[in-house]
Short mmCIF file of C-alpha atoms and ligand atoms in Angstrom, two decimals:
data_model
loop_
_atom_site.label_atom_id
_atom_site.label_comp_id
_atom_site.label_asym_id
_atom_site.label_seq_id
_atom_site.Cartn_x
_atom_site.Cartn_y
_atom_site.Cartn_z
CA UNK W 290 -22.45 -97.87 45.50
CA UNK W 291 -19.43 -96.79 44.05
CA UNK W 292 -18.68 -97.35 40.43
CA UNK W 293 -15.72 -98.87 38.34
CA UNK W 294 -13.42 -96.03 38.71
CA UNK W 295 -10.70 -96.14 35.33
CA UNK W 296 -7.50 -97.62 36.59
CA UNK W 297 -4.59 -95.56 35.65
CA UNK W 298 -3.10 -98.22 33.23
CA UNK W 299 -4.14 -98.18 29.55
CA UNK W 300 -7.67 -99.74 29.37
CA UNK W 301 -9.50 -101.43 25.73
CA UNK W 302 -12.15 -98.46 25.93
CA UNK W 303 -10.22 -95.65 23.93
CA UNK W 304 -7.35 -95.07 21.79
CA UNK W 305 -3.62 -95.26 23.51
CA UNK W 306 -1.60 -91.79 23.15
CA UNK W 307 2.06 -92.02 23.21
CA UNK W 308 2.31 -91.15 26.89
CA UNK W 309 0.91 -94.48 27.79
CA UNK W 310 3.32 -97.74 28.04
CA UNK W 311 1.98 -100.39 25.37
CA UNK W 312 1.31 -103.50 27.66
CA UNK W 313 3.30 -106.63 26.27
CA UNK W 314 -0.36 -108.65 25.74
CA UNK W 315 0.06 -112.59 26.75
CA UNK W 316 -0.94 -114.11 23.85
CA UNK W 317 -1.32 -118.30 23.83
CA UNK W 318 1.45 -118.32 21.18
CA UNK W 319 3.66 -116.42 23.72
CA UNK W 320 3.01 -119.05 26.45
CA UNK W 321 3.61 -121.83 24.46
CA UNK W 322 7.00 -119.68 23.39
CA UNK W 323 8.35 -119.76 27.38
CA UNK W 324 9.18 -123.67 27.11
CA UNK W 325 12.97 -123.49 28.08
CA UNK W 326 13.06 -119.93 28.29
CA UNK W 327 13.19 -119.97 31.92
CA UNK W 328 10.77 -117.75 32.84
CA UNK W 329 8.24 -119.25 35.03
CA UNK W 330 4.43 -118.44 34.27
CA UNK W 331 2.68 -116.75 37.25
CA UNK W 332 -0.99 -117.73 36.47
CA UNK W 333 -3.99 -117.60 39.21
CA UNK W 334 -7.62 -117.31 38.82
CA UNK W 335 -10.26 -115.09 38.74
CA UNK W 336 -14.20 -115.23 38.73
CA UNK W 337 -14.75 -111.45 38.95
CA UNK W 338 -13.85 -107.62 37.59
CA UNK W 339 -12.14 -106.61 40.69
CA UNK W 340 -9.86 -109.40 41.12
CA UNK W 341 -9.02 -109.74 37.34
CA UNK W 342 -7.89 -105.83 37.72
CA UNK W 343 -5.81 -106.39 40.80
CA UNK W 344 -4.38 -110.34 39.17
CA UNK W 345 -3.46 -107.63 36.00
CA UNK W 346 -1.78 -105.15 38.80
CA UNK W 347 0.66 -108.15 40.30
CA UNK W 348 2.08 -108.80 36.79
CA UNK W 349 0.27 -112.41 36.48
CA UNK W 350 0.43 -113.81 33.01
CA UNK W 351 -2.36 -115.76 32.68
CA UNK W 352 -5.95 -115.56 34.27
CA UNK W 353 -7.84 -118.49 34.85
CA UNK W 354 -11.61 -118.10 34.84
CA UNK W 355 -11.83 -121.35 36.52
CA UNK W 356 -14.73 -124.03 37.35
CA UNK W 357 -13.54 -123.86 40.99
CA UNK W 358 -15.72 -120.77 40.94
CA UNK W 359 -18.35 -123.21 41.86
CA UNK W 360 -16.40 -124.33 45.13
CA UNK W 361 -14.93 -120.90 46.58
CA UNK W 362 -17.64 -117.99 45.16
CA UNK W 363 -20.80 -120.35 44.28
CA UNK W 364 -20.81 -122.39 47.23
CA UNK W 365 -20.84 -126.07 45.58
CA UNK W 366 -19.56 -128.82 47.05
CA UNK W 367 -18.21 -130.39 43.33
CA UNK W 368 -17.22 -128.12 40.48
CA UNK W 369 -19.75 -129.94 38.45
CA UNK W 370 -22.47 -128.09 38.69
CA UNK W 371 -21.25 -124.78 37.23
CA UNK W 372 -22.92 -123.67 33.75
CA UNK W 373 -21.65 -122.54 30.68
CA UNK W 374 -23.56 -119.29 30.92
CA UNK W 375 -22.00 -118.82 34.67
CA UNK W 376 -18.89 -119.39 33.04
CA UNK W 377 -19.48 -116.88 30.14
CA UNK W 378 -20.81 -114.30 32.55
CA UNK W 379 -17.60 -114.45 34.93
CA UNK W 380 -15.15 -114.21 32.16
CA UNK W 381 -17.00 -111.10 30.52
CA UNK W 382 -16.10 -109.57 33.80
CA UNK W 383 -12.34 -110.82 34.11
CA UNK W 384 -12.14 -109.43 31.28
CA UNK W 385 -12.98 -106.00 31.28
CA UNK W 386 -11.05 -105.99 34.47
CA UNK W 387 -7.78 -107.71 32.34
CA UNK W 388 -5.49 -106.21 29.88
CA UNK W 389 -2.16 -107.97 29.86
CA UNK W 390 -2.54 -111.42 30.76
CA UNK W 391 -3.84 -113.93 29.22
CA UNK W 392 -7.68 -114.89 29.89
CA UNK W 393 -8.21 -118.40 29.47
CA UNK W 394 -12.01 -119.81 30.55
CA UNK W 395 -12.51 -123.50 31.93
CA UNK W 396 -14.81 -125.53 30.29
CA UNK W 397 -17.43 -126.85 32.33
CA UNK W 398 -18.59 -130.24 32.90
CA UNK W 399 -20.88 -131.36 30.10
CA UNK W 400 -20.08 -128.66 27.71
CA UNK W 401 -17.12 -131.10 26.07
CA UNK W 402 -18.48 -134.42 26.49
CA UNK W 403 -21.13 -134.91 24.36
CA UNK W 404 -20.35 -134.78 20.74
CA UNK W 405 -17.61 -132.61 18.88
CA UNK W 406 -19.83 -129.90 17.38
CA UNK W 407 -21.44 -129.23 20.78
CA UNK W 408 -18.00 -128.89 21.98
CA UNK W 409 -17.37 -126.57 19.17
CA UNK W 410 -20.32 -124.23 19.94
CA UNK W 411 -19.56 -124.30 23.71
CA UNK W 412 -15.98 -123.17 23.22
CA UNK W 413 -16.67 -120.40 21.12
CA UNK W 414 -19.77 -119.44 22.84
CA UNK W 415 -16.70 -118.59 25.85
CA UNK W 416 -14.70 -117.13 22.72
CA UNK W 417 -17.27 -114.94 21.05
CA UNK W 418 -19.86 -113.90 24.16
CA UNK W 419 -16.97 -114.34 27.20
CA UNK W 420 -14.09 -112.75 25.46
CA UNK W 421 -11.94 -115.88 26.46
CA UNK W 422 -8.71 -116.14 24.69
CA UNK W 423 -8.38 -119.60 24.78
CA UNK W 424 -9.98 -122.51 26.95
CA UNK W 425 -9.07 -125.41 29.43
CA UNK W 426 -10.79 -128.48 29.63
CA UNK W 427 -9.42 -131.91 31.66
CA UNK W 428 -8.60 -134.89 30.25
CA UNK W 429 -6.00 -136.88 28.39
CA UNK W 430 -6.32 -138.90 25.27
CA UNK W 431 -9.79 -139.50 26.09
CA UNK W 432 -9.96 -136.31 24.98
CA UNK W 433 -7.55 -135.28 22.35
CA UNK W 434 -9.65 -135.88 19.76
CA UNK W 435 -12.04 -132.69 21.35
CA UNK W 436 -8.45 -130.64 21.57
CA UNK W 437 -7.49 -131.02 17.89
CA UNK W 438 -10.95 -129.98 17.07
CA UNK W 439 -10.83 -126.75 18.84
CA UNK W 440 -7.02 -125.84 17.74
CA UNK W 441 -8.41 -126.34 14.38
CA UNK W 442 -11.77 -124.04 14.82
CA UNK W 443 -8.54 -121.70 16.15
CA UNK W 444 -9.62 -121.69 19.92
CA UNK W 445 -6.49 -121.90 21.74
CA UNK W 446 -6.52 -125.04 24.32
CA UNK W 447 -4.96 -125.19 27.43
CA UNK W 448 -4.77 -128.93 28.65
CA UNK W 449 -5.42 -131.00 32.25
CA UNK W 450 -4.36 -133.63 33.43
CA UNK W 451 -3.24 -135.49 36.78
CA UNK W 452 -6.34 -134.74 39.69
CA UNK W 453 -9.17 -133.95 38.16
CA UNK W 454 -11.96 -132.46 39.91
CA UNK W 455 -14.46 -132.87 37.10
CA UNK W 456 -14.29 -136.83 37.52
CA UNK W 457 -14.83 -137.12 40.97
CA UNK W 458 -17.37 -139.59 40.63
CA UNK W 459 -15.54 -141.85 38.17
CA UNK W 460 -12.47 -141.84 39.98
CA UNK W 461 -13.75 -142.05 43.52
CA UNK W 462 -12.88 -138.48 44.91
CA UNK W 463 -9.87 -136.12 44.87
CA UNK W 464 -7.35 -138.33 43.90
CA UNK W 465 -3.56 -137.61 43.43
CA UNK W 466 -2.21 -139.04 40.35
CA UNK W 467 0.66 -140.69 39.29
CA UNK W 468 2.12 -142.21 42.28
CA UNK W 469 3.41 -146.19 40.81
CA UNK W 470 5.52 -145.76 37.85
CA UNK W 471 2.21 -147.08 36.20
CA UNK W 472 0.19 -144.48 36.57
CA UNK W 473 3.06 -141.80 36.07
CA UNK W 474 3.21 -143.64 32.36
CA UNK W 475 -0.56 -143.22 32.09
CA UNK W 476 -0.18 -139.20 33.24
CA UNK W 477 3.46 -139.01 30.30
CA UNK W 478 0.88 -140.73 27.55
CA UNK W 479 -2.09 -138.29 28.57
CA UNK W 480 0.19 -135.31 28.74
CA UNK W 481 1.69 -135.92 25.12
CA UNK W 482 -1.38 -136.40 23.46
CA UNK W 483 -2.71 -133.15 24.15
CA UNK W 484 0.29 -131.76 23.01
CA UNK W 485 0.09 -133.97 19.94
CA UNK W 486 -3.65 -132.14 19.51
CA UNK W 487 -2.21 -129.06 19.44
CA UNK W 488 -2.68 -127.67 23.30
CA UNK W 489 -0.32 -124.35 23.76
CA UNK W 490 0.46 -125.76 27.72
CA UNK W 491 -0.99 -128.15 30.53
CA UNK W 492 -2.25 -127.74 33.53
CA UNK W 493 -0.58 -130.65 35.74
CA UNK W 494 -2.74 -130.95 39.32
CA UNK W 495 -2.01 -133.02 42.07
CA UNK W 496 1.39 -135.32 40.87
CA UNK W 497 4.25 -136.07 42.70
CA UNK W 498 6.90 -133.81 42.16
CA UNK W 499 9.10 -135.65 40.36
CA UNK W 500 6.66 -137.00 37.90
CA UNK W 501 5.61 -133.54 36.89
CA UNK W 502 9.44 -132.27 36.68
CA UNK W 503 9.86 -135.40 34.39
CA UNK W 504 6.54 -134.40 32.16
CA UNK W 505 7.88 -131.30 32.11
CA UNK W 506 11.16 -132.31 31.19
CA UNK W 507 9.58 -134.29 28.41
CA UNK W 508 7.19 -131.98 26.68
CA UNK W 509 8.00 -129.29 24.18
CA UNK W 510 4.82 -127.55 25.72
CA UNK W 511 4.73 -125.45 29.38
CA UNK W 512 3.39 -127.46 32.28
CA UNK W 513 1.58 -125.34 34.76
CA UNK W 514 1.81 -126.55 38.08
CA UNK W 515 -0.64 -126.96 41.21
CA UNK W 516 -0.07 -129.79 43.93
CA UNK W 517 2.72 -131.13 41.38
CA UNK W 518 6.15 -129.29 42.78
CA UNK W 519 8.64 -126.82 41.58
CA UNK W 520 9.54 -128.36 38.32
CA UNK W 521 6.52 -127.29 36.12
CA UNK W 522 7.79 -124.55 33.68
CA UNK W 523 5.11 -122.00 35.83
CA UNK W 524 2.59 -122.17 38.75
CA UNK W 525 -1.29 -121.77 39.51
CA UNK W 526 -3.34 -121.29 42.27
CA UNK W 527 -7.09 -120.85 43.30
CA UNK W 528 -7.45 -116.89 43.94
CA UNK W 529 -9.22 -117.63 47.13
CA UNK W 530 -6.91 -120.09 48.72
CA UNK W 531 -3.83 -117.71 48.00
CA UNK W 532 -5.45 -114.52 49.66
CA UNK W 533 -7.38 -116.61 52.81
CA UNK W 534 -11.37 -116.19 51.78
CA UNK W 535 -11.64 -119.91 50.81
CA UNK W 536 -13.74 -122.01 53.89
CA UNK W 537 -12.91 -125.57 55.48
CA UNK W 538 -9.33 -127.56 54.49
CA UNK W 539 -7.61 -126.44 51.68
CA UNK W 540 -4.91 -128.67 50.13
CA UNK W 541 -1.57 -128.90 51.27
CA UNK W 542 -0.26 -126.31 48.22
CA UNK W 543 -2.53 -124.08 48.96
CA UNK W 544 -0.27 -121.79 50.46
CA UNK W 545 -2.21 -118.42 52.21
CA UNK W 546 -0.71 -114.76 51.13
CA UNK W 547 -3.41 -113.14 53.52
CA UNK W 548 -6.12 -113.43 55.10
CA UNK W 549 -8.77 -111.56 53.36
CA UNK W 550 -11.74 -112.86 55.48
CA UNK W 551 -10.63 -111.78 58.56
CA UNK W 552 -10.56 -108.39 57.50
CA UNK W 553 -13.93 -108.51 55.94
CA UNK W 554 -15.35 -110.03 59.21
CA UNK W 555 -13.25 -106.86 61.23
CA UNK W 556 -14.59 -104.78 58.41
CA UNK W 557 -18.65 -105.64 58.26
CA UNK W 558 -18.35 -106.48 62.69
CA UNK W 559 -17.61 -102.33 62.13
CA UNK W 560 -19.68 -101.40 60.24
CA UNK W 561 -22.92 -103.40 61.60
CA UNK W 562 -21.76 -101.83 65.42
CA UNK W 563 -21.68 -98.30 63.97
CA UNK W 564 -25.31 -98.71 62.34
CA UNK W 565 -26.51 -100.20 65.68
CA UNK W 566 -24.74 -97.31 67.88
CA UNK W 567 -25.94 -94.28 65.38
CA UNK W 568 -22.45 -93.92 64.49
CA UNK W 569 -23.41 -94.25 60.68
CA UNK W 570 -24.12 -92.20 58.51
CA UNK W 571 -22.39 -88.75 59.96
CA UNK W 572 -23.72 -86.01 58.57
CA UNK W 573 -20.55 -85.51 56.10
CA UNK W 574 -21.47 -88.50 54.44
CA UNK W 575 -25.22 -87.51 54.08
CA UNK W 576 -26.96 -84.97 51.56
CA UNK W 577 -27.99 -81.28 52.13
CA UNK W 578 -30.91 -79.33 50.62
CA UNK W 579 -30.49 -76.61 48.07
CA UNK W 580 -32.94 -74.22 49.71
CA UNK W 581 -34.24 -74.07 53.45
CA UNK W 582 -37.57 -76.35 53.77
CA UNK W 583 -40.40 -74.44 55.19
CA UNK W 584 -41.47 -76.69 58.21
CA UNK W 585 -44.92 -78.10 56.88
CA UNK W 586 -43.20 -78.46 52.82
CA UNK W 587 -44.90 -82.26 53.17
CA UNK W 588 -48.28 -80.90 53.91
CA UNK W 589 -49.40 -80.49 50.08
CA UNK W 590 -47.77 -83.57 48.85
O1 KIV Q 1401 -10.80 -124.47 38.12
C1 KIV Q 1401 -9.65 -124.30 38.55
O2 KIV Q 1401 -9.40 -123.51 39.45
C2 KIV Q 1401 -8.60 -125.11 37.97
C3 KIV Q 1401 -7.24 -124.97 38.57
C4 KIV Q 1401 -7.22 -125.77 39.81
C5 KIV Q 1401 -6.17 -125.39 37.65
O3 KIV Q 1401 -8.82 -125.85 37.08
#
């Protein structure tokens, strides 16, 4: 099996010499700074070493180490049975595979809801263990109180609000928010009090367009948009959904760059034929002795 080869950009393992360009890190601070500056924030996520490396490559600011791990690598049907040492595990490995953008780690379900020092724990647990720079969690003022508790313990929070997939079960299924100017009120309310606590941007998923453009209009923090139109001050997708290895119907947002498990199927179809024919290994891709074998060298053995 081949191993991590060293990618040609600087990596965290040894000093930088003055040949190598200084990466402009993504810091939280940094995101938060892009409100109004016009520069949209290219985030996607990541559960894994190789993707984080090749996220890095196409100049993405932010990695997400999301919970939707549990749909597109674990298999789940619900995002709510991921666990916090999954979650720690997969950002270890975005990480090492990350320099420039910023790594931010969901929070899974259970690991904010039960009191604020387990939330505490949890969140650095990602921090000290995963290497997350800062964490998401969903919710609006229900949760702001958890949010101002975390900016204070200095974990950066990235906020949720609109679908969330984590309350399935209270709110009935996948459900698209914001659609009678009561409800959009409900999303303005839950998006300001996470900025109130202290959250450096919000993720807004599943909202009418122009509900999210007006958020975003209305915030002093970066909205991050998925399912909620062009107006969010930057964009997010589900790696999987963006580069076609993600099974069944994906949302209507979802829009496909490639189509990554066809050519593992073409890939593995070749591969399993050429074991079956003898047409793997060929002899350049096997070993050769040092010395010539007598013919019986296994008789004494
Ligand atoms: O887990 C995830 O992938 C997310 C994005 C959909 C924002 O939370």
């Amino acid at each position: 099996m081949a191993s991590p080869s060293k990618k040609p950009s600087p990596d965290r393992t040894r000093p930088r010499t003055s040949e190598e360009p200084v990466p402009s890190k993504i810091t939280a601070p940094g995101i938060r700074a892009r409100k109004g500056s016009g520069r949209k924030i290219l985030s996607v996520t990541a559960y894994d070493y190789p993707s984080a490396r090749l996220v890095d490559e196409a100049g993405f600011d932010v990695i997400l180490v999301g919970d939707s791990m549990a749909n597109v690598v674990l298999g789940h049907a619900s995002t709510l049975k991921i666990t916090l040492p999954q979650m720690i595990s997969a950002t270890r490995a975005v990480k090492r595979g990350a320099d420039r953008p910023l790594v931010v780690a969901d929070m899974p379900f259970g690991s904010y809801h039960v009191s604020r020092s387990d939330t505490l724990r949890n969140a650095l647990r990602l921090v000290r263990e995963g290497g997350a720079e800062a964490v998401k969690l969903e919710g609006g003022r229900s949760r702001a109180d958890m949010v101002a508790a975390l900016v204070q313990a200095d974990i950066p929070v990235m906020g949720h609000v609109g679908l969330l997939p984590q309350s399935i079960h209270t709110r009935g299924g996948y459900k698209v928010r914001g659609r009678t100017m009561e409800d959009a009120r409900e999303l303005l309310a839950d998006a300001r009090s996470l900025e109130a606590a202290g959250a450096f941007a919000v993720v807004l998923e599943g909202v009418p367009a122009a509900v999210a453009e007006r958020i975003s209009q209305r915030l002093k923090i970066p909205t991050i948009g998925i399912g909620a139109g062009a107006g969010c001050d930057g964009q997010i997708l589900v790696l999987h959904d963006v580069i076609g290895l993600s099974f069944g119907p994906t949302p209507r947002f979802a829009r496909r760059y490639a189509n990554v498990a066809e050519v593992m199927r073409e890939a593995l179809q070749r591969f399993a034929e050429d074991i079956r024919k003898g047409r793997f290994p060929a002899e350049s891709e096997t070993y050769q002795v040092e010395e010539a074998l007598p013919a019986d060298w296994d008789r004494s053995a």
